[in-house]
GROMACS .gro file of C-alpha atoms in nm:
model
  299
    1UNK     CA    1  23.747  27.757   9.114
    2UNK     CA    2  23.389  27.959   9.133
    3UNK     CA    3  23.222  27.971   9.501
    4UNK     CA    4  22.942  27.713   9.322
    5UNK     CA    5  23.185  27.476   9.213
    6UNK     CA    6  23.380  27.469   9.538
    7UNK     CA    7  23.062  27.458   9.769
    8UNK     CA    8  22.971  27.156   9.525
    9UNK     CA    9  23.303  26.976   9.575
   10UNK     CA   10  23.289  27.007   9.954
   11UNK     CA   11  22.956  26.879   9.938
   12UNK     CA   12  23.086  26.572   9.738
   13UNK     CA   13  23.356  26.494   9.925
   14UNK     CA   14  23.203  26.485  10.290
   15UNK     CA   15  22.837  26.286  10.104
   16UNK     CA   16  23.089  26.035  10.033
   17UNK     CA   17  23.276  26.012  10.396
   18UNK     CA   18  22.936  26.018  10.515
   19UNK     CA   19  22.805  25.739  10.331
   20UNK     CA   20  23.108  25.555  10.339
   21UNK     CA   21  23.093  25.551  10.715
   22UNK     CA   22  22.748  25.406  10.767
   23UNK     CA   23  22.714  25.162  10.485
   24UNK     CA   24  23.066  25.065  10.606
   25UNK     CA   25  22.977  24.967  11.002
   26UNK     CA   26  22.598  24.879  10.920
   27UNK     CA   27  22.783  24.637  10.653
   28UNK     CA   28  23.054  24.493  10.893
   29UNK     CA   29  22.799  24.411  11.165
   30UNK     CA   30  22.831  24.061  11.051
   31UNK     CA   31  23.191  24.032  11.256
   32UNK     CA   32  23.027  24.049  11.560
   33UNK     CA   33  22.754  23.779  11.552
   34UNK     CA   34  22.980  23.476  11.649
   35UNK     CA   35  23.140  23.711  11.981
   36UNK     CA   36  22.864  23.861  12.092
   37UNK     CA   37  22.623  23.551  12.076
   38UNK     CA   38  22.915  23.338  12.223
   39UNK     CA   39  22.965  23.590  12.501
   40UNK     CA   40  22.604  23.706  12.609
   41UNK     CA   41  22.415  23.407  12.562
   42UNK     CA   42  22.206  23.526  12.298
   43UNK     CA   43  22.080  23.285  11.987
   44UNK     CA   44  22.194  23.341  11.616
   45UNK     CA   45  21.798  23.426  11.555
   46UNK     CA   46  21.818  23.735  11.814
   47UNK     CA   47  22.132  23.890  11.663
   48UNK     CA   48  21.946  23.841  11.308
   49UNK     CA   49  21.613  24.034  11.423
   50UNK     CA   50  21.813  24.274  11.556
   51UNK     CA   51  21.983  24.302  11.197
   52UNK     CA   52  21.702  24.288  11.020
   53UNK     CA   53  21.474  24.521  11.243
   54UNK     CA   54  21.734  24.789  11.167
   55UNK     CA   55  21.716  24.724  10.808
   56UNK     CA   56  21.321  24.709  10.798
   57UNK     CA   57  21.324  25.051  11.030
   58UNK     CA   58  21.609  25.198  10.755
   59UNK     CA   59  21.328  25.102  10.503
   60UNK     CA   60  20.982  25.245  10.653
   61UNK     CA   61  21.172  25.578  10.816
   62UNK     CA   62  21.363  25.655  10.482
   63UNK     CA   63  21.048  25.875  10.364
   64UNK     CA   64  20.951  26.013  10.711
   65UNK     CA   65  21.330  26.143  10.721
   66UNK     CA   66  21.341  26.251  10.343
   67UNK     CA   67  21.062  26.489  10.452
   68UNK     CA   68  21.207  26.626  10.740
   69UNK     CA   69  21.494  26.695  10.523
   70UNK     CA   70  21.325  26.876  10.249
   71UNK     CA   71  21.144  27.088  10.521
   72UNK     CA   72  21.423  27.093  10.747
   73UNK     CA   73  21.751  27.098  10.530
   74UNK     CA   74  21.970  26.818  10.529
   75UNK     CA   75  22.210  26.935  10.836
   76UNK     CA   76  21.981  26.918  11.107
   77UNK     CA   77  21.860  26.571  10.970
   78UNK     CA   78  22.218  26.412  10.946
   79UNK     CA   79  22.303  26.547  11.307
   80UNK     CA   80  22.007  26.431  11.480
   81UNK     CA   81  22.013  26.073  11.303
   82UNK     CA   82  22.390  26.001  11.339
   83UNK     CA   83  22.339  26.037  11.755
   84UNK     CA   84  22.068  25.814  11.666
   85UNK     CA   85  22.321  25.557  11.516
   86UNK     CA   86  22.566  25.571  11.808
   87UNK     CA   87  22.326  25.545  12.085
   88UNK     CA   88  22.182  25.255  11.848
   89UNK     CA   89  22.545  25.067  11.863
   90UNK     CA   90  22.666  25.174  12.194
   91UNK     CA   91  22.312  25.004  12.330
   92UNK     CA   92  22.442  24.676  12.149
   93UNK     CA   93  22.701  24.635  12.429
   94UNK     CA   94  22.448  24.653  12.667
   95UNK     CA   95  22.224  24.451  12.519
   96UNK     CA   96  22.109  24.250  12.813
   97UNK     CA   97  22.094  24.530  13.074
   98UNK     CA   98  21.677  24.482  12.982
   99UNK     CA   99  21.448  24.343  12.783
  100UNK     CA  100  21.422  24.477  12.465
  101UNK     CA  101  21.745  24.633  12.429
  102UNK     CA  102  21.884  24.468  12.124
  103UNK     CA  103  21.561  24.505  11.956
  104UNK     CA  104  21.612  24.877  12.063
  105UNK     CA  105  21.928  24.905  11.936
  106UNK     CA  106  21.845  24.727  11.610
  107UNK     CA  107  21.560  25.024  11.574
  108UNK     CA  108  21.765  25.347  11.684
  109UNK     CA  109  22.059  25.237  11.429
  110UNK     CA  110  21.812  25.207  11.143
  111UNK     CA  111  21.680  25.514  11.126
  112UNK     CA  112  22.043  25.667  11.222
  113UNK     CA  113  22.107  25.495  10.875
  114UNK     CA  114  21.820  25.613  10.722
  115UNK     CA  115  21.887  25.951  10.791
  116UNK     CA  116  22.303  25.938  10.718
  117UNK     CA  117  22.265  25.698  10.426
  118UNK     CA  118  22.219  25.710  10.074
  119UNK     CA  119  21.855  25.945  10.048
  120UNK     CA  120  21.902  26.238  10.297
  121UNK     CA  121  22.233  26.341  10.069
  122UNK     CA  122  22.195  26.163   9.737
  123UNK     CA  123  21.847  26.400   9.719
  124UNK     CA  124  22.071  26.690   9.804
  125UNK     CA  125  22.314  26.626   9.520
  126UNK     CA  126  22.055  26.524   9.212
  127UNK     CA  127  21.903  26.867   9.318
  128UNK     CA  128  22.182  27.101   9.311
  129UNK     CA  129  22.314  26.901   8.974
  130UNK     CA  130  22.226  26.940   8.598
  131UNK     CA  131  22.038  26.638   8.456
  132UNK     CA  132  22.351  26.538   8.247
  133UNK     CA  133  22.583  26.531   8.532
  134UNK     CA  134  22.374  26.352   8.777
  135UNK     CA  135  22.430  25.969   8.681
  136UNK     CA  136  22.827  26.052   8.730
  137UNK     CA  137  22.830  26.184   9.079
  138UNK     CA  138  22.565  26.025   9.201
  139UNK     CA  139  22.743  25.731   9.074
  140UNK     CA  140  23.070  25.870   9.246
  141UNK     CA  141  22.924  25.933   9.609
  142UNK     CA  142  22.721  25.590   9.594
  143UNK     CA  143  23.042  25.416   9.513
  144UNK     CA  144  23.202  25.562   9.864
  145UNK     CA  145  22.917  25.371  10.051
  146UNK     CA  146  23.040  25.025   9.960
  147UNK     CA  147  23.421  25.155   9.998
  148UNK     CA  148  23.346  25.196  10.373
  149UNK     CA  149  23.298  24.816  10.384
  150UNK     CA  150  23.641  24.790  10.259
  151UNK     CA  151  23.810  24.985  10.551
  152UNK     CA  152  23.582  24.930  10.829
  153UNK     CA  153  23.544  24.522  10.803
  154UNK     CA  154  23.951  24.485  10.845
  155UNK     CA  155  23.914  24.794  11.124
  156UNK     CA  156  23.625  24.578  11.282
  157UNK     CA  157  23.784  24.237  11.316
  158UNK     CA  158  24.128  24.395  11.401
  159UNK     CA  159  23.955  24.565  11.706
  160UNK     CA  160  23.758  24.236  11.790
  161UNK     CA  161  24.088  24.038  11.775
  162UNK     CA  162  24.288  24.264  12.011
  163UNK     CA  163  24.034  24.411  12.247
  164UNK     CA  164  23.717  24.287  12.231
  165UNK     CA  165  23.363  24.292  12.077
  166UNK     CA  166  23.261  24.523  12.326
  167UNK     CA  167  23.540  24.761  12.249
  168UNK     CA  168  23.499  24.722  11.883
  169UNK     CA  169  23.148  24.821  11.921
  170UNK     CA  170  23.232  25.122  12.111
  171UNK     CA  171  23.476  25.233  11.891
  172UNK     CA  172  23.212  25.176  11.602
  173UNK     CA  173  22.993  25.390  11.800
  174UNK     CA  174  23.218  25.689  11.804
  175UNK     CA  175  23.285  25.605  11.462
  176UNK     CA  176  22.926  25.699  11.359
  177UNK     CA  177  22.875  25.943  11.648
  178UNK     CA  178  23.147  26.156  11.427
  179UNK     CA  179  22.964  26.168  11.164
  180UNK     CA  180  22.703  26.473  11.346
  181UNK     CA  181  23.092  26.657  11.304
  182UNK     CA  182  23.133  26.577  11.004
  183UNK     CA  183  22.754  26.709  10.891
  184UNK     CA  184  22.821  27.052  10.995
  185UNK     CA  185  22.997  27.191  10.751
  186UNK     CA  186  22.717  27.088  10.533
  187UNK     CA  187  22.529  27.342  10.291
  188UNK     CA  188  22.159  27.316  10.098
  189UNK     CA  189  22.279  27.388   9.739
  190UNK     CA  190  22.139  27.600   9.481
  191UNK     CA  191  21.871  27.386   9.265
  192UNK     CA  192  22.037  27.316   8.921
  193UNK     CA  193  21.806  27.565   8.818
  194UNK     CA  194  21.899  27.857   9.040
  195UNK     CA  195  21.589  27.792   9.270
  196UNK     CA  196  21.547  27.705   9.632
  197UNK     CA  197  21.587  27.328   9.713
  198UNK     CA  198  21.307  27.318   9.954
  199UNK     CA  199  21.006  27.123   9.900
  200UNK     CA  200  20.686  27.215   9.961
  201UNK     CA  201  20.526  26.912   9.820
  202UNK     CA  202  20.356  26.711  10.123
  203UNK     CA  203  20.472  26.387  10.230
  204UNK     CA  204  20.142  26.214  10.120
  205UNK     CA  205  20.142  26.360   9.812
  206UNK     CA  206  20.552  26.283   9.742
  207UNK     CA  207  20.447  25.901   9.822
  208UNK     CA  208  20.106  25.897   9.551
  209UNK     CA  209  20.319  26.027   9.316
  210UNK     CA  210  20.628  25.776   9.332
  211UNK     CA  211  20.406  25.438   9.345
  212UNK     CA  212  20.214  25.594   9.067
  213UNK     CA  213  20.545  25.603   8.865
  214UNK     CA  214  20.586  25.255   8.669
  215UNK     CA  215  20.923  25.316   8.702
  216UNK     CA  216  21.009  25.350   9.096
  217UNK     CA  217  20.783  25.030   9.163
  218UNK     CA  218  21.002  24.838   8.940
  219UNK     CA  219  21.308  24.972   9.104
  220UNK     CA  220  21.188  24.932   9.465
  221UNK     CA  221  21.113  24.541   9.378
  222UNK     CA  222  21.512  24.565   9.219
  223UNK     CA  223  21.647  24.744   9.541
  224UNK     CA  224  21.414  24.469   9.782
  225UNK     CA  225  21.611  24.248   9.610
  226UNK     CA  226  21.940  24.371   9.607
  227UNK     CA  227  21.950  24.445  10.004
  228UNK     CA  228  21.818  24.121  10.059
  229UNK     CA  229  22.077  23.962   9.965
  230UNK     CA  230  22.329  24.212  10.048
  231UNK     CA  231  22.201  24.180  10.419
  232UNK     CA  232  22.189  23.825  10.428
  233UNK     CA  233  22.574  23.787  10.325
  234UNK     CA  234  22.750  24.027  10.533
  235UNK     CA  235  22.500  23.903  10.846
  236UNK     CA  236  22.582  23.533  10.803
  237UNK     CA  237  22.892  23.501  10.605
  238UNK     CA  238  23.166  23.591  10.848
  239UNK     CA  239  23.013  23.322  11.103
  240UNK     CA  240  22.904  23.073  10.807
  241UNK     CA  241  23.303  23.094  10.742
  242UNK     CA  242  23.410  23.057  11.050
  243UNK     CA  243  23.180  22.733  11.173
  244UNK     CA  244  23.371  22.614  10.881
  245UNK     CA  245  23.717  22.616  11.018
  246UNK     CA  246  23.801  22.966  10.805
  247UNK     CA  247  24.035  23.227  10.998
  248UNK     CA  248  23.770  23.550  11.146
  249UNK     CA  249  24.039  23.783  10.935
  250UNK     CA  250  23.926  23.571  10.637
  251UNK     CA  251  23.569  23.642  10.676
  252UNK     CA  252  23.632  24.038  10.728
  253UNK     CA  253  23.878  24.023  10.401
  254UNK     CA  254  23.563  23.896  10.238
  255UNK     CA  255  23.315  24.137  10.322
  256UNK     CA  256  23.614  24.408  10.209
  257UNK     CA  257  23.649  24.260   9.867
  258UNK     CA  258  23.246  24.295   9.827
  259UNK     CA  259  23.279  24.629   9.932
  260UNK     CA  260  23.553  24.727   9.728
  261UNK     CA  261  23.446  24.551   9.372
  262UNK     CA  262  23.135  24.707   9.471
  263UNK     CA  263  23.311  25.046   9.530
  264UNK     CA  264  23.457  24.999   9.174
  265UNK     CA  265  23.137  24.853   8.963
  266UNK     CA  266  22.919  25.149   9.130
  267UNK     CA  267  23.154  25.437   8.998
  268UNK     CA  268  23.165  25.258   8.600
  269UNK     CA  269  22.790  25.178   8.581
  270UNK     CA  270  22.742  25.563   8.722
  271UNK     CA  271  22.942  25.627   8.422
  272UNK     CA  272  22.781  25.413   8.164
  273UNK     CA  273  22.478  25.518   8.331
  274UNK     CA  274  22.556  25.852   8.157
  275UNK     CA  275  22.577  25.689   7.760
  276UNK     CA  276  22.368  25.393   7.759
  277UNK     CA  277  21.993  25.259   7.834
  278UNK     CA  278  22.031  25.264   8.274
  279UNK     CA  279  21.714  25.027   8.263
  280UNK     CA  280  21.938  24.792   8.054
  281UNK     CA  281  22.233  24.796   8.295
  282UNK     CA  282  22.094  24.713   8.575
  283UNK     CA  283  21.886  24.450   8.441
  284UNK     CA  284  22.258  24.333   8.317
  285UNK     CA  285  22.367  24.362   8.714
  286UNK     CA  286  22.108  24.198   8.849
  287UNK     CA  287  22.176  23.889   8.613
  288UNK     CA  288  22.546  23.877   8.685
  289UNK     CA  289  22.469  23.872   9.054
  290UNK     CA  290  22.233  23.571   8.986
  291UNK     CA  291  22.497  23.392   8.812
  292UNK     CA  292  22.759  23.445   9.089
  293UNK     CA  293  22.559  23.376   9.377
  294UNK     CA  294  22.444  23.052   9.202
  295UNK     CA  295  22.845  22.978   9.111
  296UNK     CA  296  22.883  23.052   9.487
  297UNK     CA  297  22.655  22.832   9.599
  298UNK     CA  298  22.741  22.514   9.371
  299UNK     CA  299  23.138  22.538   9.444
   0.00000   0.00000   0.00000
């Protein structure tokens, strides 16, 4: 194995621990809405805007932190934003010390997954990868994000059953704290092309040039969707479930099985992705999920 190729695989390998570790807690944060609203006093709408600040804060910050990673290489980026992330969940436990802290918390933890999510090292990879390659690993690190889910929503409820929410948290905290450790072995590639990575393009100019593409407007609306939903069942589902008589373990087995069919339909459409019309798949995805979430809904 060439230097290259083995710089590449180690590059692979800890993307995909990395993403699996922060799509994995943010999407298991669902577990603790029935503890933590039961135990500090809090309504189901304050442990929702503290959900959905962190995904509207993921959102806005994504470019501001894509910048700072071209500039800045991705290292520095993923360090900084995974301390982010832990003081983000650690400050959950202490969300009524003050006023303002769970709103805090909900802000700090979306731009620590902004920065150790999908576009910090997904932009690292499609850079340092041949066109013709890119749809498969891509496809392949994407597909660890939703495989977190499937190890850290058992993990979650296991730790909430035997010690606690507010050890649970804490341990989820370390969880993502771990992943600055895991960023340092981290390496800018060489561009497909043999050229620096680095971008000198400026952040204003990066941003006229995306919404000007037909293209990435249609696939923003797609992704709006997608996370809307996606955020809306692993927030509400576990406690939905449980006002409804199901087991806690049940609702955690649920959010694994999304995770892990998700893990599994990522990695073959990455591959498909690679043969056939990519516009065409996902408009096939999108239907499917229609279908099933209006199945859901009418059983």
């Amino acid at each position: 194995m060439t230097a290259s190729r083995r710089s590449m695989v180690v590059l692979l390998l800890l993307s995909g621990a990395i993403i699996s570790l922060c799509m994995g807690l943010r999407q298991s944060l669902g577990l603790y809405m029935r503890p933590m609203t039961t135990d500090l006093g809090i309504s189901v709408a304050t442990f929702g805007f503290s959900i959905a600040l962190q995904n509207i804060v993921w959102g806005i910050s994504q470019p501001l932190v894509g910048a700072l990673a071209d500039k800045h290489g991705a290292r520095p980026v993923l360090i900084g934003t995974a301390l982010l992330y832990s003081a983000g969940l650690a400050l959950m436990i202490f969300a009524n010390s003050f006023p303002g802290a769970f709103q805090l918390a909900g802000f700090l933890a979306g731009i620590g997954t902004a920065g150790t999510g999908f576009g910090v090292l997904l932009g690292t990879i499609t850079r340092a990868t041949p066109p013709d390659q890119r749809s498969q690993r891509v496809g392949l690190v994407a597909a660890a994000g939703s495989l977190g889910t499937f190890f850290m929503a058992p993990f979650g409820q296991f730790m909430i059953d035997g010690f606690g929410w507010k050890a649970a948290m804490a341990s989820y905290a370390l969880i993502a704290g771990s992943v600055a450790l895991l960023s340092l072995p981290i390496r800018e590639q060489p561009s497909a092309g043999g050229q620096a990575t680095k971008s000198t393009q400026k952040l204003g100019d990066a941003l006229r040039e995306a919404f000007s593409h037909r293209g990435y407007v249609f696939m923003t609306l797609a992704f709006f969707a997608c996370g809307f939903q996606l955020v809306f069942l692993t927030t509400h589902l576990p406690a939905y479930l449980q006002i409804c008589g199901v087991a806690p373990g049940v609702a955690a087995s649920s959010l694994a099985l999304i995770g892990l069919f998700n893990t599994i339909g990522t990695y073959v459409f990455g591959l498909l992705g690679a043969k056939y019309s990519q516009k065409h798949l996902l408009a096939m995805i999108y239907g499917l999920r229609t279908m099933f979430i209006a199945i859901f809904l009418l059983v």
